[in-house]
Amino acid sequence: MKIEIPEAKKLVFEMHIPIRWGDMDAMGHLNNTSYFRYLETIRIEWFRSIGCVPDPQGEGPVIVNAFCNFYKQLEYPGDVLLKMYVSDPGRTTFESWGTMERVDAPGVIYAAGGATTIWVDFPKQKATQLPDWMRQIVS
């Protein structure tokens, strides 16, 4: 199943990640689990950059699903430009999207993925309304 990234989205963060030798698989290209790690890395770095540090005694974001579409093989050596987007804020959720391109091939999307994030009251283990400050960022 291929999930398309929407046209209506907001760019919120960019970063570079070097492709490591150990990220490859036996076929000589980036292992599929590494794509998910790269998407996780940009999501966590974006959260950190906006001061969104989950508090086990309070509230914070939880990923409830994730996907990745693979278009071209990423191979060592090289650097990946990751771009993070957000869209579709709901009462308790928002969508995040990520694209991956090689720094030396700007504009060519090698992979793209996303995740649904839900805001959670951790002690109650229950979804709760997105805080106003987060809603402002993701709108």
PDB file of C-alpha atoms in Angstrom:
ATOM      1  CA  MET A   1       0.000   0.000   0.000  1.00  0.00           C
ATOM      2  CA  LYS A   2       1.377   3.374  -0.984  1.00  0.00           C
ATOM      3  CA  ILE A   3       0.337   6.414   1.044  1.00  0.00           C
ATOM      4  CA  GLU A   4       0.741   9.750  -0.701  1.00  0.00           C
ATOM      5  CA  ILE A   5       2.107  12.799   1.070  1.00  0.00           C
ATOM      6  CA  PRO A   6      -0.422  15.643   0.776  1.00  0.00           C
ATOM      7  CA  GLU A   7       0.210  18.823  -1.169  1.00  0.00           C
ATOM      8  CA  ALA A   8      -1.096  20.917   1.752  1.00  0.00           C
ATOM      9  CA  LYS A   9       1.601  20.628   4.396  1.00  0.00           C
ATOM     10  CA  LYS A  10       3.911  22.928   6.364  1.00  0.00           C
ATOM     11  CA  LEU A  11       7.723  22.600   6.321  1.00  0.00           C
ATOM     12  CA  VAL A  12       8.904  22.802   9.937  1.00  0.00           C
ATOM     13  CA  PHE A  13      12.424  21.334  10.049  1.00  0.00           C
ATOM     14  CA  GLU A  14      15.394  20.172   7.947  1.00  0.00           C
ATOM     15  CA  MET A  15      18.552  18.278   8.797  1.00  0.00           C
ATOM     16  CA  HIS A  16      21.362  16.227   7.250  1.00  0.00           C
ATOM     17  CA  ILE A  17      22.216  12.666   8.241  1.00  0.00           C
ATOM     18  CA  PRO A  18      25.340  10.912   6.942  1.00  0.00           C
ATOM     19  CA  ILE A  19      24.728   7.430   5.554  1.00  0.00           C
ATOM     20  CA  ARG A  20      26.809   5.082   7.674  1.00  0.00           C
ATOM     21  CA  TRP A  21      28.444   1.927   6.350  1.00  0.00           C
ATOM     22  CA  GLY A  22      26.574  -0.090   8.992  1.00  0.00           C
ATOM     23  CA  ASP A  23      23.216   1.257   7.755  1.00  0.00           C
ATOM     24  CA  MET A  24      23.508  -0.834   4.584  1.00  0.00           C
ATOM     25  CA  ASP A  25      22.172  -4.326   4.042  1.00  0.00           C
ATOM     26  CA  ALA A  26      23.628  -7.309   2.185  1.00  0.00           C
ATOM     27  CA  MET A  27      22.384  -5.869  -1.126  1.00  0.00           C
ATOM     28  CA  GLY A  28      24.613  -2.793  -0.709  1.00  0.00           C
ATOM     29  CA  HIS A  29      21.886  -0.221  -0.127  1.00  0.00           C
ATOM     30  CA  LEU A  30      20.353   1.406   2.925  1.00  0.00           C
ATOM     31  CA  ASN A  31      18.446  -1.174   4.957  1.00  0.00           C
ATOM     32  CA  ASN A  32      14.705  -0.480   5.137  1.00  0.00           C
ATOM     33  CA  THR A  33      14.835  -0.162   8.932  1.00  0.00           C
ATOM     34  CA  SER A  34      17.339   2.692   8.552  1.00  0.00           C
ATOM     35  CA  TYR A  35      14.791   4.753   6.613  1.00  0.00           C
ATOM     36  CA  PHE A  36      12.450   4.487   9.597  1.00  0.00           C
ATOM     37  CA  ARG A  37      15.303   5.429  11.952  1.00  0.00           C
ATOM     38  CA  TYR A  38      16.055   8.498   9.832  1.00  0.00           C
ATOM     39  CA  LEU A  39      12.370   9.531   9.957  1.00  0.00           C
ATOM     40  CA  GLU A  40      12.385   8.978  13.723  1.00  0.00           C
ATOM     41  CA  THR A  41      15.583  11.014  14.083  1.00  0.00           C
ATOM     42  CA  ILE A  42      14.199  14.067  12.290  1.00  0.00           C
ATOM     43  CA  ARG A  43      10.914  13.833  14.211  1.00  0.00           C
ATOM     44  CA  ILE A  44      12.729  13.689  17.585  1.00  0.00           C
ATOM     45  CA  GLU A  45      15.137  16.498  16.627  1.00  0.00           C
ATOM     46  CA  TRP A  46      12.188  18.647  15.541  1.00  0.00           C
ATOM     47  CA  PHE A  47      10.372  17.940  18.831  1.00  0.00           C
ATOM     48  CA  ARG A  48      13.549  18.865  20.730  1.00  0.00           C
ATOM     49  CA  SER A  49      13.987  22.079  18.697  1.00  0.00           C
ATOM     50  CA  ILE A  50      10.500  23.302  19.665  1.00  0.00           C
ATOM     51  CA  GLY A  51      10.911  22.363  23.337  1.00  0.00           C
ATOM     52  CA  CYS A  52       8.604  19.381  23.135  1.00  0.00           C
ATOM     53  CA  VAL A  53      10.166  17.029  25.664  1.00  0.00           C
ATOM     54  CA  PRO A  54       7.745  14.297  26.755  1.00  0.00           C
ATOM     55  CA  ASP A  55       7.178  14.215  30.502  1.00  0.00           C
ATOM     56  CA  PRO A  56       6.310  10.740  31.842  1.00  0.00           C
ATOM     57  CA  GLN A  57       4.378  12.467  34.660  1.00  0.00           C
ATOM     58  CA  GLY A  58       2.596  14.812  32.230  1.00  0.00           C
ATOM     59  CA  GLU A  59       1.753  14.959  28.543  1.00  0.00           C
ATOM     60  CA  GLY A  60       3.461  14.531  25.207  1.00  0.00           C
ATOM     61  CA  PRO A  61       3.466  13.043  21.729  1.00  0.00           C
ATOM     62  CA  VAL A  62       3.132   9.364  20.842  1.00  0.00           C
ATOM     63  CA  ILE A  63       3.363   7.890  17.349  1.00  0.00           C
ATOM     64  CA  VAL A  64       0.387   5.643  16.567  1.00  0.00           C
ATOM     65  CA  ASN A  65       1.385   4.571  13.062  1.00  0.00           C
ATOM     66  CA  ALA A  66       4.221   5.062  10.603  1.00  0.00           C
ATOM     67  CA  PHE A  67       4.918   4.303   6.951  1.00  0.00           C
ATOM     68  CA  CYS A  68       7.616   4.765   4.338  1.00  0.00           C
ATOM     69  CA  ASN A  69       7.502   4.724   0.535  1.00  0.00           C
ATOM     70  CA  PHE A  70      10.788   3.711  -1.112  1.00  0.00           C
ATOM     71  CA  TYR A  71      11.420   5.309  -4.527  1.00  0.00           C
ATOM     72  CA  LYS A  72      15.175   4.999  -5.116  1.00  0.00           C
ATOM     73  CA  GLN A  73      17.942   3.196  -3.257  1.00  0.00           C
ATOM     74  CA  LEU A  74      20.112   5.238  -0.923  1.00  0.00           C
ATOM     75  CA  GLU A  75      23.689   3.974  -0.895  1.00  0.00           C
ATOM     76  CA  TYR A  76      26.854   4.613   1.072  1.00  0.00           C
ATOM     77  CA  PRO A  77      28.684   6.993   0.973  1.00  0.00           C
ATOM     78  CA  GLY A  78      26.564  10.097   1.054  1.00  0.00           C
ATOM     79  CA  ASP A  79      24.514  12.496   3.108  1.00  0.00           C
ATOM     80  CA  VAL A  80      20.733  12.574   3.279  1.00  0.00           C
ATOM     81  CA  LEU A  81      18.736  15.797   3.451  1.00  0.00           C
ATOM     82  CA  LEU A  82      15.614  15.141   5.491  1.00  0.00           C
ATOM     83  CA  LYS A  83      12.693  17.548   5.426  1.00  0.00           C
ATOM     84  CA  MET A  84       9.926  17.393   8.028  1.00  0.00           C
ATOM     85  CA  TYR A  85       6.396  18.608   7.366  1.00  0.00           C
ATOM     86  CA  VAL A  86       3.197  18.699   9.433  1.00  0.00           C
ATOM     87  CA  SER A  87      -0.476  18.871   8.512  1.00  0.00           C
ATOM     88  CA  ASP A  88      -4.052  18.070   9.477  1.00  0.00           C
ATOM     89  CA  PRO A  89      -4.253  18.973  13.152  1.00  0.00           C
ATOM     90  CA  GLY A  90      -7.223  17.339  14.841  1.00  0.00           C
ATOM     91  CA  ARG A  91      -8.489  17.523  18.393  1.00  0.00           C
ATOM     92  CA  THR A  92      -5.776  15.182  19.728  1.00  0.00           C
ATOM     93  CA  THR A  93      -3.647  14.381  16.644  1.00  0.00           C
ATOM     94  CA  PHE A  94      -1.618  15.757  13.766  1.00  0.00           C
ATOM     95  CA  GLU A  95       0.192  14.220  10.812  1.00  0.00           C
ATOM     96  CA  SER A  96       3.945  14.425  10.238  1.00  0.00           C
ATOM     97  CA  TRP A  97       5.678  13.741   6.942  1.00  0.00           C
ATOM     98  CA  GLY A  98       9.302  13.337   5.956  1.00  0.00           C
ATOM     99  CA  THR A  99      11.157  13.301   2.659  1.00  0.00           C
ATOM    100  CA  MET A 100      14.677  12.034   1.986  1.00  0.00           C
ATOM    101  CA  GLU A 101      16.957  13.227  -0.771  1.00  0.00           C
ATOM    102  CA  ARG A 102      20.687  12.929  -1.238  1.00  0.00           C
ATOM    103  CA  VAL A 103      22.516  16.196  -0.622  1.00  0.00           C
ATOM    104  CA  ASP A 104      24.349  15.660  -3.933  1.00  0.00           C
ATOM    105  CA  ALA A 105      21.032  15.136  -5.812  1.00  0.00           C
ATOM    106  CA  PRO A 106      18.807  17.990  -4.630  1.00  0.00           C
ATOM    107  CA  GLY A 107      15.123  17.690  -5.433  1.00  0.00           C
ATOM    108  CA  VAL A 108      15.212  13.932  -6.091  1.00  0.00           C
ATOM    109  CA  ILE A 109      13.078  12.190  -3.469  1.00  0.00           C
ATOM    110  CA  TYR A 110      14.544   8.795  -2.591  1.00  0.00           C
ATOM    111  CA  ALA A 111      11.964   7.981   0.078  1.00  0.00           C
ATOM    112  CA  ALA A 112       9.074   9.635   1.871  1.00  0.00           C
ATOM    113  CA  GLY A 113       7.129   8.658   4.925  1.00  0.00           C
ATOM    114  CA  GLY A 114       4.938   9.836   7.699  1.00  0.00           C
ATOM    115  CA  ALA A 115       3.355   9.195  11.040  1.00  0.00           C
ATOM    116  CA  THR A 116       0.236  10.065  12.957  1.00  0.00           C
ATOM    117  CA  THR A 117       1.039  11.686  16.280  1.00  0.00           C
ATOM    118  CA  ILE A 118      -1.427  11.662  19.147  1.00  0.00           C
ATOM    119  CA  TRP A 119      -1.100  13.848  22.245  1.00  0.00           C
ATOM    120  CA  VAL A 120      -1.266  11.712  25.385  1.00  0.00           C
ATOM    121  CA  ASP A 121      -1.721  12.207  29.116  1.00  0.00           C
ATOM    122  CA  PHE A 122       0.911   9.660  30.168  1.00  0.00           C
ATOM    123  CA  PRO A 123      -0.258   8.910  33.736  1.00  0.00           C
ATOM    124  CA  LYS A 124      -3.827   8.343  32.490  1.00  0.00           C
ATOM    125  CA  GLN A 125      -2.583   6.588  29.313  1.00  0.00           C
ATOM    126  CA  LYS A 126      -5.274   8.427  27.414  1.00  0.00           C
ATOM    127  CA  ALA A 127      -5.420  10.828  24.473  1.00  0.00           C
ATOM    128  CA  THR A 128      -5.864  14.471  25.391  1.00  0.00           C
ATOM    129  CA  GLN A 129      -6.354  17.692  23.477  1.00  0.00           C
ATOM    130  CA  LEU A 130      -3.374  19.148  21.596  1.00  0.00           C
ATOM    131  CA  PRO A 131      -2.020  22.061  23.619  1.00  0.00           C
ATOM    132  CA  ASP A 132      -2.596  25.481  22.016  1.00  0.00           C
ATOM    133  CA  TRP A 133       1.148  26.058  21.526  1.00  0.00           C
ATOM    134  CA  MET A 134       1.491  22.781  19.579  1.00  0.00           C
ATOM    135  CA  ARG A 135      -1.688  23.426  17.574  1.00  0.00           C
ATOM    136  CA  GLN A 136      -0.211  26.789  16.510  1.00  0.00           C
ATOM    137  CA  ILE A 137       2.970  25.099  15.287  1.00  0.00           C
ATOM    138  CA  VAL A 138       1.246  22.325  13.333  1.00  0.00           C
ATOM    139  CA  SER A 139      -1.508  24.503  11.804  1.00  0.00           C
TER     140      SER A 139
END
